[in-house]
CSV table of C-alpha atoms and ligand atoms in Angstrom, one decimal:
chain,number,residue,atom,x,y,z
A,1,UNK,CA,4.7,-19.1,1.7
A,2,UNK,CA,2.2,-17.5,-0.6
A,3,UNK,CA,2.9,-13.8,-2.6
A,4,UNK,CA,0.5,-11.4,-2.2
A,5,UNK,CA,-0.6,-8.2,-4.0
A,6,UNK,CA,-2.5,-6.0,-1.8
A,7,UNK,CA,-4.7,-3.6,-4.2
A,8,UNK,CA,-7.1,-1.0,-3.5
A,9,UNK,CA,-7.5,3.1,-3.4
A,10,UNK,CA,-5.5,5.0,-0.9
A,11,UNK,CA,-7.2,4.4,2.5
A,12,UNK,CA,-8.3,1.1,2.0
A,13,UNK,CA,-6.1,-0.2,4.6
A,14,UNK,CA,-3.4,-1.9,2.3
A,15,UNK,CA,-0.5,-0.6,4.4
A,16,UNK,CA,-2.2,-1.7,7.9
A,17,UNK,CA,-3.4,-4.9,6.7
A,18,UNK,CA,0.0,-5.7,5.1
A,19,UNK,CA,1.8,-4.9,8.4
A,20,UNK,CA,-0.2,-7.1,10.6
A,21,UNK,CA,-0.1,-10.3,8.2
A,22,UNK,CA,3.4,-9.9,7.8
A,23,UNK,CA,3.9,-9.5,11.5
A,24,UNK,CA,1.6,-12.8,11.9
A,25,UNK,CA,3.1,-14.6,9.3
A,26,UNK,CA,6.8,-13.4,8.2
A,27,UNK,CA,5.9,-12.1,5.0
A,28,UNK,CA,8.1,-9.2,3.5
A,29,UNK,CA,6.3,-6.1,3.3
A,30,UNK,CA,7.1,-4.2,0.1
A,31,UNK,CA,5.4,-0.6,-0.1
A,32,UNK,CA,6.3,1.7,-2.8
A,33,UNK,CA,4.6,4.2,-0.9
A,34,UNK,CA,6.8,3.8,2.1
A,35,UNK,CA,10.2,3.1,0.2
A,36,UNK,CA,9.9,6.6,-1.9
A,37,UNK,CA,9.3,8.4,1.5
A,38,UNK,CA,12.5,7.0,2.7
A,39,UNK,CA,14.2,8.2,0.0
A,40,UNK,CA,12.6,12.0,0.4
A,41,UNK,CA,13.7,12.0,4.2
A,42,UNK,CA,17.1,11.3,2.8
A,43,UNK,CA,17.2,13.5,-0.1
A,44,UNK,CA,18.1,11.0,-2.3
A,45,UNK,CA,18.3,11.6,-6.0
A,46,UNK,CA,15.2,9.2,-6.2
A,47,UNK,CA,13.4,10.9,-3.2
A,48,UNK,CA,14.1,14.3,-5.2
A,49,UNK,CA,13.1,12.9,-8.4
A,50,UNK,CA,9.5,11.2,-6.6
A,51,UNK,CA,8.6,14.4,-4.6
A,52,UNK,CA,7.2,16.4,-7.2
A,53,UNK,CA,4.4,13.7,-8.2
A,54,UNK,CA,3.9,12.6,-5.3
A,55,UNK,CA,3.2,16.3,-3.4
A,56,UNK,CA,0.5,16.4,-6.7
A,57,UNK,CA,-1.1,13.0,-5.8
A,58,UNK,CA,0.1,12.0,-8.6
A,59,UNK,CA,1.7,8.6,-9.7
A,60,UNK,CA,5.9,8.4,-10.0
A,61,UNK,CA,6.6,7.4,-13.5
A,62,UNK,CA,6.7,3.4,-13.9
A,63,UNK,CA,10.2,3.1,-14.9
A,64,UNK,CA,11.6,4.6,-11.2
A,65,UNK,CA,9.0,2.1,-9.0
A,66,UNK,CA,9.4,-0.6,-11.4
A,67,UNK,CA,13.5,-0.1,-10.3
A,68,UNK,CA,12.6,-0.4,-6.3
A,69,UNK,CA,10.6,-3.5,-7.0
A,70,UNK,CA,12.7,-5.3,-8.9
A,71,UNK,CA,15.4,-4.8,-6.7
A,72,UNK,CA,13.2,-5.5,-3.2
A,73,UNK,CA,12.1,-8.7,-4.4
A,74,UNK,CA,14.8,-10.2,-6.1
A,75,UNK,CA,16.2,-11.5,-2.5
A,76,UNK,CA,16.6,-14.7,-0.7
A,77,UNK,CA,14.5,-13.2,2.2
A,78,UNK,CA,11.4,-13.0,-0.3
A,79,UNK,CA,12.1,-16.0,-1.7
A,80,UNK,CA,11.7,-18.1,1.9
A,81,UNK,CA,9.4,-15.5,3.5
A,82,UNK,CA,7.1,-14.7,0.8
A,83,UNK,CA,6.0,-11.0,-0.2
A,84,UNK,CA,3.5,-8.7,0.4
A,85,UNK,CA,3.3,-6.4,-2.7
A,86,UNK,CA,1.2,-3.0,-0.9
A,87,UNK,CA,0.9,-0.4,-3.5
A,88,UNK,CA,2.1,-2.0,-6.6
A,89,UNK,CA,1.0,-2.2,-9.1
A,90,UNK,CA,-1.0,0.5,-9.8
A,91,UNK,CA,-1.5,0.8,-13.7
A,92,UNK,CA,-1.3,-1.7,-16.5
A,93,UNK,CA,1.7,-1.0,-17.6
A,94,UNK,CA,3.4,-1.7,-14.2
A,95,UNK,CA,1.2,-4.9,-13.8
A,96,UNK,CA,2.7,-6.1,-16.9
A,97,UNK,CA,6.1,-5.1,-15.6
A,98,UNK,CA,5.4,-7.1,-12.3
A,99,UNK,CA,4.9,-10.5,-14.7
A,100,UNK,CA,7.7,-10.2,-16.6
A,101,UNK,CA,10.0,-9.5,-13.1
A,102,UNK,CA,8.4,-12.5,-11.2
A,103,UNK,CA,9.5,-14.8,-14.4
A,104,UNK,CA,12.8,-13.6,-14.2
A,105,UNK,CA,12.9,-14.2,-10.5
A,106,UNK,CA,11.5,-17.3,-10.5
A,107,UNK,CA,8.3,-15.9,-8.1
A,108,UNK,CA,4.9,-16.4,-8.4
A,109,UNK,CA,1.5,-14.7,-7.9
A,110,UNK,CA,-0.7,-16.4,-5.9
A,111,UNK,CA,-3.6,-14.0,-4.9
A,112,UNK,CA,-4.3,-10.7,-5.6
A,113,UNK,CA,-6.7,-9.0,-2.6
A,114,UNK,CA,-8.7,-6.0,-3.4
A,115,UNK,CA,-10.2,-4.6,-0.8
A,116,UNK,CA,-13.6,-2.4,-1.0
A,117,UNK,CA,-14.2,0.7,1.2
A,118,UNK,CA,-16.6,3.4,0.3
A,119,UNK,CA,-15.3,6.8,-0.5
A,120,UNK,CA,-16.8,9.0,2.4
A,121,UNK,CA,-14.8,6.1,4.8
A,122,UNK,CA,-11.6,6.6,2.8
A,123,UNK,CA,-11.5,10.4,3.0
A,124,UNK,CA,-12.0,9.9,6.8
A,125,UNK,CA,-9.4,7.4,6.6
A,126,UNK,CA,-6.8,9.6,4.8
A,127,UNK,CA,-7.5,12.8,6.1
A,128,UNK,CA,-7.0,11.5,9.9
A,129,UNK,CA,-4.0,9.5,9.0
A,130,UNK,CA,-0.8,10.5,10.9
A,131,UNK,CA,3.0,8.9,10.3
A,132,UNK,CA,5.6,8.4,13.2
A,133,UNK,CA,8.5,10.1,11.7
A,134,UNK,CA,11.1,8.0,13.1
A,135,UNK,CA,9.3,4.6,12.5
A,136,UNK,CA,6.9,5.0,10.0
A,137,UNK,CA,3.9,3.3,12.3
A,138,UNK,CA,1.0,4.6,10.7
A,139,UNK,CA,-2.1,5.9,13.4
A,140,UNK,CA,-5.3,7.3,12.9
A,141,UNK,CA,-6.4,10.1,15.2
A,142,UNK,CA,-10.0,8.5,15.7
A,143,UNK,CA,-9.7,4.7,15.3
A,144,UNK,CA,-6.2,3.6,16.2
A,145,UNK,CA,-4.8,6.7,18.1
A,146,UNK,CA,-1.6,6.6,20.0
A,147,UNK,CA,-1.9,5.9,24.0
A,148,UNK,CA,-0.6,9.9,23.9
A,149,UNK,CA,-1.8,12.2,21.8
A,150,UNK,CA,1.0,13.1,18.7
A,151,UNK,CA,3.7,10.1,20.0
A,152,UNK,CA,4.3,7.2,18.6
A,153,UNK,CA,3.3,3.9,21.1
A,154,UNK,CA,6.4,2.0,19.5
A,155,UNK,CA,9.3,4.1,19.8
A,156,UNK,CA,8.3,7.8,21.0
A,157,UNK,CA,8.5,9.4,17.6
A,158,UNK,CA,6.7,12.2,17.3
A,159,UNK,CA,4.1,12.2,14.6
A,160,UNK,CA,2.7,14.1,11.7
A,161,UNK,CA,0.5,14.3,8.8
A,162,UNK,CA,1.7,13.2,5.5
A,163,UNK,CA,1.2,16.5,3.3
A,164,UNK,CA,-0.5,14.2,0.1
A,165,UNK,CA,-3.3,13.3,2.7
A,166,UNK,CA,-4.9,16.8,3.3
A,167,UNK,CA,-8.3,17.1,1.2
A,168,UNK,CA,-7.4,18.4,-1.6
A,169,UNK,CA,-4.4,16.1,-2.5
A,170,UNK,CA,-6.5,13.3,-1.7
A,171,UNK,CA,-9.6,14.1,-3.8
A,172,UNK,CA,-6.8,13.8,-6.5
A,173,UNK,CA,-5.5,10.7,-5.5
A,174,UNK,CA,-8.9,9.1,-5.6
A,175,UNK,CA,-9.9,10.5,-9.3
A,176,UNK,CA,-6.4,9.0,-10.7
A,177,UNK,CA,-6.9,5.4,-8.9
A,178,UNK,CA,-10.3,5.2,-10.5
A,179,UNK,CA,-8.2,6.6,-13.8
A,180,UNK,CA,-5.4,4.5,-13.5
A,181,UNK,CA,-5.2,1.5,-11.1
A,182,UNK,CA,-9.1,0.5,-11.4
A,183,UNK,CA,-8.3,-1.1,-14.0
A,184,UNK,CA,-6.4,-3.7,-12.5
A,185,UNK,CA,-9.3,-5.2,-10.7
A,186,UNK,CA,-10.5,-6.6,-15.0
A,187,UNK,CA,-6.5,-7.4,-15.7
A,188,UNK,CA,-6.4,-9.7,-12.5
A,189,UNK,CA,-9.7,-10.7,-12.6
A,190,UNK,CA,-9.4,-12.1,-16.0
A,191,UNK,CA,-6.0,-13.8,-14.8
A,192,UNK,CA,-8.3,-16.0,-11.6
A,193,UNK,CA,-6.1,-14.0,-9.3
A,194,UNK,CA,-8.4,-11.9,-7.5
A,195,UNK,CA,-10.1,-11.6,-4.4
A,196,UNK,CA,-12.5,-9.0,-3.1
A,197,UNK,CA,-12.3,-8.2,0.9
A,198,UNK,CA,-14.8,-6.1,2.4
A,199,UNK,CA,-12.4,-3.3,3.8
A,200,UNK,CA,-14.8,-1.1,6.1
A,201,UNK,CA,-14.5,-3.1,9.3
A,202,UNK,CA,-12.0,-2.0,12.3
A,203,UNK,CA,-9.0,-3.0,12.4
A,204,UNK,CA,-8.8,-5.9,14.0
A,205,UNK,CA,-12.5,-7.2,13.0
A,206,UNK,CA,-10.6,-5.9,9.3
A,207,UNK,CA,-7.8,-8.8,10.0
A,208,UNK,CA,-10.1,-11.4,10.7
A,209,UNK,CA,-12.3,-10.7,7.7
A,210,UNK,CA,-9.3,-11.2,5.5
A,211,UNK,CA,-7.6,-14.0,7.2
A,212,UNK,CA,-11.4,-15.4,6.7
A,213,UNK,CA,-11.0,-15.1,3.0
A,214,UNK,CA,-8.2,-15.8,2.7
A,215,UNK,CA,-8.3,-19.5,4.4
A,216,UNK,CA,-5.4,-18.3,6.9
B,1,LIG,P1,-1.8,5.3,-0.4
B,1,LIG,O1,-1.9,5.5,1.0
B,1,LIG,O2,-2.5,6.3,-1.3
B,1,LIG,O3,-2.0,3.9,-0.9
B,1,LIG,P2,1.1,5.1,-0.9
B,1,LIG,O4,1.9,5.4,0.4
B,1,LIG,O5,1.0,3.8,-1.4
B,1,LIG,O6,-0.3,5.8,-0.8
B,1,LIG,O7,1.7,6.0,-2.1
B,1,LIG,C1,2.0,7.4,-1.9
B,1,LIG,C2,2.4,8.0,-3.2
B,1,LIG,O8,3.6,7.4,-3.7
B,1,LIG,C3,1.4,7.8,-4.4
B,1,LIG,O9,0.4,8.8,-4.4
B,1,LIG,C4,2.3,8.0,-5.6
B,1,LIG,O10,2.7,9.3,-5.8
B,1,LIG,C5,3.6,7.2,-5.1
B,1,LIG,N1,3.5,5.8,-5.4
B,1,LIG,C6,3.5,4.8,-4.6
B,1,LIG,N2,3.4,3.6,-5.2
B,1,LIG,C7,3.4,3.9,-6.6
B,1,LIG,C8,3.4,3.1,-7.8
B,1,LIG,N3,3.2,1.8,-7.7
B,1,LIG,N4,3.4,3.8,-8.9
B,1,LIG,C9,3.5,5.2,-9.0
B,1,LIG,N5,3.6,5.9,-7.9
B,1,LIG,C10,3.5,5.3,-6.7
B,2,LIG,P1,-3.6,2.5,2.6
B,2,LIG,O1,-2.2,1.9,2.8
B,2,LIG,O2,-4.5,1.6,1.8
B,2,LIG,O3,-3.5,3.9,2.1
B,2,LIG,P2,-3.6,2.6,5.5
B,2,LIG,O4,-3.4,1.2,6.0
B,2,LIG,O5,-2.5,3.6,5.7
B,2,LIG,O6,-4.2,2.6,4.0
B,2,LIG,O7,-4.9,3.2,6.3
B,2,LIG,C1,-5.4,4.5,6.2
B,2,LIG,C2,-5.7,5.1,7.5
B,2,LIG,O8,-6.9,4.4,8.0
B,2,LIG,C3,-4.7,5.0,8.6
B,2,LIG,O9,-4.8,6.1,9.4
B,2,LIG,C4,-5.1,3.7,9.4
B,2,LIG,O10,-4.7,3.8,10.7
B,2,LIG,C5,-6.6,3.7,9.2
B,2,LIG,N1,-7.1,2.3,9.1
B,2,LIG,C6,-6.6,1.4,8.3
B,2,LIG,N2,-7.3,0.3,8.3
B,2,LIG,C7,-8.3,0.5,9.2
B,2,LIG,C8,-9.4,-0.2,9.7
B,2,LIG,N3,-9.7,-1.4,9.3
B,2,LIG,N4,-10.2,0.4,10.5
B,2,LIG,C9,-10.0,1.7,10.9
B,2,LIG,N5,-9.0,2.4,10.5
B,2,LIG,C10,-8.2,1.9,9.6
B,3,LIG,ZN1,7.6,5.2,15.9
């Protein structure tokens, strides 16, 4: 099964895209994202330790997602199912950091997939975003709303708005993903690992376009 890192700015569609290949094809889904909001519902050390940077829009420092990584892939269900890295990395320094882990672990690379969305789509994207807060299913109030309105179509949760995607939170996230994880695109570009996907279709004309690329 091939490894995947999923790689774009926040609204791209990473999570959504992840989560519906790995549903088709039994990939694990790692988001760092998603793992560090676990730990703040549980007010964990970690989830007290990420909340600060993360309320900001800014990034957690490298040493505490490099920690969640290493231990989410270094399993024998990622080793026979494959991963789907969504959300890491997303500097240099943690790209680096990814290398040296997948040696150790005896993984490999095999694509990364950027995928392109223009920044007046992605604000729409993030601001309409809303999270089930039991299940994490991830909805958007114009172009994949629930069946009823604020409830969650899988399990009943009610839903909400995560507080780093109201306007202000996100215009920062976007200035330090064009500071900090753009310049990923040249580090995996120069490696023959990348892949550009168009990223502004629907979601399931999205799918196909990737599947398309990606020869699946
Ligand atoms: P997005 O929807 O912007 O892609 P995520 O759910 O992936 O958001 O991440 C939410 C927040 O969690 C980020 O803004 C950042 O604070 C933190 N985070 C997630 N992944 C990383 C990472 N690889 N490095 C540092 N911080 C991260
Ligand atoms: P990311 O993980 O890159 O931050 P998400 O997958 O969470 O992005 O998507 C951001 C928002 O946009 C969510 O509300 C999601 O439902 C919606 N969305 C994602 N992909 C598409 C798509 N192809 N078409 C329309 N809406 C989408
Ligand atoms: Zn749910």
């Amino acid at each position: 099964m091939a490894n995947y890192v999923f790689l774009g700015p926040p609204g791209a569609g990473k999570g959504t895209m992840s989560e519906m290949l790995a549903e088709r094809d039994g990939h694990v889904h790692v988001s760092t994202g998603d793992i560090l909001r676990a730990e703040m519902k549980a007010d964990t050390d970690l989830g007290q330790q990420a909340r600060s940077y993360i309320d900001a829009g800014h990034l957690v420092p490298d040493e505490v997602v490099a920690a969640i990584v290493t231990k989410a892939l270094d399993t024998d269900e990622v080793r026979t199912r494959g991963f789907i890295l969504d959300g890491y990395p997303r500097t240099v320094p943690q790209a680096k950091r990814l290398d040296a882990t997948l040696d150790a672990v005896k993984l490999q690379l095999d694509r990364v997939v950027l995928f392109e969305v223009g920044q007046e789509l992605l604000i729409k994207r993030l601001t309409g975003r809303r999270i089930c807060r039991e299940c994490g299913a991830v909805y958007h109030v114009c172009f994949t709303p629930p069946k009823q309105a604020d409830v969650c179509d899988k399990c009943g949760g009610s839903l909400y708005q995560r507080s780093d995607d109201s306007p202000e939170t996100v215009r920062e996230r976007l200035r330090v993903y064009h500071e900090q994880t753009e310049p990923l695109i040249a580090y995996y570009e120069s490696r023959g690992l990348l892949l550009r996907v168009p990223g502004h279709q629907r979601k399931h004309a999205g799918f196909a376009v990737l599947c398309e690329h990606l020869h699946l």
